[in-house]
Amino acid sequence: GAVVSQHPSWVICKSGTSVKIECRSLDFQATTMFWYRQFPKQSLMLMATSNEGSKATYEQGVEKDKFLINHASLTLSTLTVTSAHPEDSSFYICSARAATGGGYEQYFGPGTRLTVT
Amino acid sequence: GENVEQHPSTLSVQEGDSAVIKCTYSDSASNYFPWYKQELGKRPQLIIDIRSNVGEKKDQRIAVTLNKTAKHFSLHITETQPEDSAVYFCAAAGAAGNKLTFGGGTRVLVKP
């Protein structure tokens, strides 16, 4: 149980275009989903917290107009990187926390590797 | 906000020896402390976690200790095996187990 998927697993796009990444909780409902970015050989940096049906909360320094987050249902959150630039190339990982049980654990997706050329 | 420091950044041990990774946190309100193992290009995998009402937790070869007064927690891996080689991250979460703040990671290499 507690499986989180991401799609696509990798994507290459041209500078200036937009890319959408999907995060799905497959066997549980997730009230809260989190989006992280991880550069090579670095730690996970939280970008934003996404709650179903409400606006995402962005971390300091993360441009909300550039990284659009939508959490339309209890099983799906999307991250859209708008007007992507080479410096946006990174490993994007989502996680989800179950809506029930009061647990603290976050279940991570497999990540999406974005390369902007 | 929360700040989590992790040491060492790299750790090389001989197979069969123990490995210890230490983390400190800044927010005394933090109450959930998970440890993740991440292999190259893969998702972080939870290996053990501890809540603030417990001082120690063990799961086979892995143990975590927590000192709330000093605001530090440690991961202990005994009888290390080559498959333990990976990057390990500690993290801390504040009130209601909300968002996680990660340490910088420790690259562990177990030499056969």
Tab-separated table of C-alpha atoms in Angstrom:
chain	number	residue	atom	x	y	z
A	1	GLY	CA	0.000	0.000	0.000
A	2	ALA	CA	0.804	3.736	0.008
A	3	VAL	CA	2.085	3.974	-3.535
A	4	VAL	CA	2.763	7.313	-5.200
A	5	SER	CA	3.412	7.604	-8.916
A	6	GLN	CA	4.771	10.420	-11.028
A	7	HIS	CA	4.494	11.051	-14.708
A	8	PRO	CA	6.562	11.489	-16.734
A	9	SER	CA	9.657	9.881	-15.239
A	10	TRP	CA	11.843	12.058	-17.414
A	11	VAL	CA	11.269	14.896	-19.852
A	12	ILE	CA	13.381	17.034	-22.126
A	13	CYS	CA	11.985	20.370	-23.226
A	14	LYS	CA	13.178	23.468	-24.987
A	15	SER	CA	13.835	26.712	-23.188
A	16	GLY	CA	10.714	28.847	-22.983
A	17	THR	CA	8.221	26.013	-23.076
A	18	SER	CA	6.100	24.689	-20.204
A	19	VAL	CA	6.132	21.228	-18.680
A	20	LYS	CA	3.500	19.545	-16.517
A	21	ILE	CA	4.365	16.846	-13.991
A	22	GLU	CA	1.681	14.692	-12.405
A	23	CYS	CA	1.772	13.149	-8.948
A	24	ARG	CA	-0.801	10.518	-8.040
A	25	SER	CA	-1.520	8.586	-4.883
A	26	LEU	CA	-2.605	5.212	-6.234
A	27	ASP	CA	-4.107	3.429	-3.255
A	28	PHE	CA	-4.873	6.117	-0.720
A	29	GLN	CA	-6.318	9.591	-0.521
A	30	ALA	CA	-3.868	12.402	0.095
A	31	THR	CA	-5.023	15.593	1.760
A	32	THR	CA	-1.590	17.079	1.411
A	33	MET	CA	1.046	16.682	-1.260
A	34	PHE	CA	4.493	18.176	-1.266
A	35	TRP	CA	6.762	19.119	-4.154
A	36	TYR	CA	10.531	18.963	-3.817
A	37	ARG	CA	13.417	19.791	-6.102
A	38	GLN	CA	16.736	18.007	-5.885
A	39	PHE	CA	19.867	19.119	-7.711
A	40	PRO	CA	22.677	16.596	-8.332
A	41	LYS	CA	24.411	15.509	-5.140
A	42	GLN	CA	22.249	17.803	-3.049
A	43	SER	CA	19.434	17.406	-0.595
A	44	LEU	CA	15.708	17.661	-1.186
A	45	MET	CA	14.447	21.210	-1.055
A	46	LEU	CA	10.767	21.741	-0.419
A	47	MET	CA	9.193	23.941	-3.051
A	48	ALA	CA	5.566	24.000	-1.964
A	49	THR	CA	2.867	22.324	0.057
A	50	SER	CA	-0.320	21.502	-1.782
A	51	ASN	CA	-3.654	20.925	-0.069
A	52	GLU	CA	-6.614	19.524	-1.952
A	53	GLY	CA	-9.015	22.231	-3.015
A	54	SER	CA	-6.941	25.174	-1.876
A	55	LYS	CA	-3.999	27.235	-3.054
A	56	ALA	CA	-0.534	25.866	-2.593
A	57	THR	CA	1.818	27.330	-0.005
A	58	TYR	CA	5.185	28.130	-1.530
A	59	GLU	CA	8.504	28.196	0.273
A	60	GLN	CA	10.494	31.367	0.390
A	61	GLY	CA	12.322	31.992	-2.848
A	62	VAL	CA	10.103	29.785	-4.988
A	63	GLU	CA	8.243	31.715	-7.691
A	64	LYS	CA	4.584	30.746	-7.553
A	65	ASP	CA	3.922	32.151	-11.042
A	66	LYS	CA	6.670	30.004	-12.486
A	67	PHE	CA	5.872	26.778	-10.638
A	68	LEU	CA	2.110	26.354	-10.864
A	69	ILE	CA	0.633	23.763	-8.547
A	70	ASN	CA	-2.865	22.356	-8.776
A	71	HIS	CA	-4.297	19.828	-6.308
A	72	ALA	CA	-7.695	19.211	-7.820
A	73	SER	CA	-8.488	15.907	-6.135
A	74	LEU	CA	-7.408	13.768	-3.209
A	75	THR	CA	-5.304	11.607	-5.517
A	76	LEU	CA	-3.762	14.051	-7.982
A	77	SER	CA	-1.491	17.070	-7.802
A	78	THR	CA	0.254	18.661	-10.756
A	79	LEU	CA	3.307	20.879	-11.022
A	80	THR	CA	3.694	22.990	-14.147
A	81	VAL	CA	7.046	24.577	-14.822
A	82	THR	CA	6.254	27.582	-16.991
A	83	SER	CA	8.695	29.225	-19.382
A	84	ALA	CA	11.348	26.711	-18.433
A	85	HIS	CA	15.015	27.665	-18.516
A	86	PRO	CA	18.151	25.508	-18.314
A	87	GLU	CA	18.561	26.396	-14.630
A	88	ASP	CA	15.201	24.685	-13.968
A	89	SER	CA	16.760	21.370	-14.961
A	90	SER	CA	16.510	19.209	-11.877
A	91	PHE	CA	14.970	16.132	-10.283
A	92	TYR	CA	11.432	16.943	-9.123
A	93	ILE	CA	9.941	14.659	-6.484
A	94	CYS	CA	6.479	14.732	-4.980
A	95	SER	CA	5.278	13.157	-1.772
A	96	ALA	CA	1.851	12.558	-0.326
A	97	ARG	CA	0.489	12.245	3.163
A	98	ALA	CA	-2.579	10.147	3.821
A	99	ALA	CA	-5.832	11.925	4.576
A	100	THR	CA	-6.753	9.510	7.351
A	101	GLY	CA	-4.982	8.015	10.310
A	102	GLY	CA	-3.240	11.143	11.503
A	103	GLY	CA	0.087	9.748	10.370
A	104	TYR	CA	3.150	11.849	9.837
A	105	GLU	CA	4.712	9.722	7.125
A	106	GLN	CA	5.140	11.064	3.624
A	107	TYR	CA	5.192	8.643	0.713
A	108	PHE	CA	7.468	9.695	-2.107
A	109	GLY	CA	6.970	9.403	-5.824
A	110	PRO	CA	9.770	8.076	-8.060
A	111	GLY	CA	10.705	11.546	-9.274
A	112	THR	CA	10.755	13.306	-12.631
A	113	ARG	CA	14.021	14.304	-14.218
A	114	LEU	CA	13.588	17.528	-16.165
A	115	THR	CA	16.181	18.663	-18.658
A	116	VAL	CA	15.717	22.048	-20.309
A	117	THR	CA	17.806	22.611	-23.430
B	1	GLY	CA	12.068	28.153	10.184
B	2	GLU	CA	13.584	24.783	10.891
B	3	ASN	CA	17.227	24.107	10.090
B	4	VAL	CA	18.669	20.595	10.021
B	5	GLU	CA	22.414	19.953	9.973
B	6	GLN	CA	23.747	16.501	9.090
B	7	HIS	CA	27.222	15.026	9.583
B	8	PRO	CA	29.318	13.598	8.128
B	9	SER	CA	28.701	14.356	4.469
B	10	THR	CA	30.535	11.193	3.431
B	11	LEU	CA	31.217	8.019	5.362
B	12	SER	CA	33.265	5.041	4.273
B	13	VAL	CA	33.126	1.890	6.375
B	14	GLN	CA	34.324	-1.667	6.057
B	15	GLU	CA	31.680	-4.307	5.599
B	16	GLY	CA	30.545	-5.558	8.985
B	17	ASP	CA	31.445	-2.362	10.817
B	18	SER	CA	28.930	0.124	12.198
B	19	ALA	CA	27.968	3.454	10.669
B	20	VAL	CA	26.701	6.445	12.619
B	21	ILE	CA	25.155	9.584	11.151
B	22	LYS	CA	24.246	12.561	13.297
B	23	CYS	CA	21.748	15.366	12.813
B	24	THR	CA	20.872	18.467	14.772
B	25	TYR	CA	17.732	20.550	14.445
B	26	SER	CA	16.869	24.073	15.491
B	27	ASP	CA	13.119	24.124	16.131
B	28	SER	CA	12.247	22.760	19.559
B	29	ALA	CA	8.657	22.271	18.349
B	30	SER	CA	9.738	19.579	15.869
B	31	ASN	CA	8.252	16.262	16.837
B	32	TYR	CA	8.823	13.816	13.986
B	33	PHE	CA	12.228	12.661	12.762
B	34	PRO	CA	12.411	10.270	9.798
B	35	TRP	CA	15.468	8.844	8.081
B	36	TYR	CA	15.511	8.125	4.364
B	37	LYS	CA	17.772	6.074	2.138
B	38	GLN	CA	18.123	7.216	-1.443
B	39	GLU	CA	19.867	5.317	-4.194
B	40	LEU	CA	21.029	7.133	-7.287
B	41	GLY	CA	18.116	8.389	-9.376
B	42	LYS	CA	15.545	6.772	-7.107
B	43	ARG	CA	12.971	8.005	-4.636
B	44	PRO	CA	13.826	8.428	-0.946
B	45	GLN	CA	12.805	5.349	1.021
B	46	LEU	CA	11.813	5.653	4.661
B	47	ILE	CA	13.994	3.319	6.709
B	48	ILE	CA	13.074	4.348	10.232
B	49	ASP	CA	11.420	7.216	12.054
B	50	ILE	CA	10.987	8.386	15.619
B	51	ARG	CA	8.520	10.629	17.401
B	52	SER	CA	9.486	13.115	20.052
B	53	ASN	CA	7.933	11.083	22.846
B	54	VAL	CA	10.441	8.259	22.320
B	55	GLY	CA	14.180	8.280	22.952
B	56	GLU	CA	15.220	5.281	20.905
B	57	LYS	CA	13.831	2.976	18.271
B	58	LYS	CA	15.332	-0.107	16.682
B	59	ASP	CA	14.515	-2.167	13.623
B	60	GLN	CA	16.892	-5.074	13.025
B	61	ARG	CA	20.268	-3.537	12.084
B	62	ILE	CA	19.013	0.033	12.175
B	63	ALA	CA	18.440	2.190	15.234
B	64	VAL	CA	17.682	5.836	15.829
B	65	THR	CA	18.241	7.805	19.017
B	66	LEU	CA	16.751	11.172	19.885
B	67	ASN	CA	17.919	13.714	22.443
B	68	LYS	CA	15.257	16.390	22.641
B	69	THR	CA	17.148	18.495	25.150
B	70	ALA	CA	20.176	18.755	22.918
B	71	LYS	CA	18.047	18.753	19.761
B	72	HIS	CA	19.953	16.037	18.007
B	73	PHE	CA	19.200	12.582	16.673
B	74	SER	CA	21.361	9.868	15.213
B	75	LEU	CA	21.111	6.887	12.895
B	76	HIS	CA	23.052	3.742	13.729
B	77	ILE	CA	23.564	0.961	11.213
B	78	THR	CA	25.223	-2.170	12.545
B	79	GLU	CA	26.843	-5.021	10.614
B	80	THR	CA	26.927	-2.935	7.452
B	81	GLN	CA	26.577	-4.648	4.096
B	82	PRO	CA	27.490	-3.435	0.587
B	83	GLU	CA	23.782	-2.934	-0.168
B	84	ASP	CA	23.694	-0.315	2.596
B	85	SER	CA	25.726	1.937	0.288
B	86	ALA	CA	23.511	4.923	-0.574
B	87	VAL	CA	22.805	8.497	0.444
B	88	TYR	CA	21.027	8.850	3.765
B	89	PHE	CA	18.945	11.880	4.722
B	90	CYS	CA	17.613	12.867	8.085
B	91	ALA	CA	14.613	15.164	8.350
B	92	ALA	CA	12.563	16.946	10.947
B	93	ALA	CA	8.922	17.968	10.943
B	94	GLY	CA	7.261	20.500	13.159
B	95	ALA	CA	3.814	20.887	14.622
B	96	ALA	CA	1.289	18.298	13.442
B	97	GLY	CA	3.989	16.574	11.423
B	98	ASN	CA	3.699	19.097	8.674
B	99	LYS	CA	6.454	19.829	6.200
B	100	LEU	CA	9.781	18.064	6.363
B	101	THR	CA	13.094	19.883	6.487
B	102	PHE	CA	15.915	17.678	5.244
B	103	GLY	CA	19.523	17.510	6.290
B	104	GLY	CA	22.237	17.789	3.670
B	105	GLY	CA	22.669	14.036	3.280
B	106	THR	CA	25.420	11.521	4.006
B	107	ARG	CA	26.936	9.431	1.255
B	108	VAL	CA	27.714	6.043	2.776
B	109	LEU	CA	30.063	3.624	1.083
B	110	VAL	CA	30.396	0.132	2.492
B	111	LYS	CA	33.561	-1.510	1.256
B	112	PRO	CA	33.489	-5.290	0.895
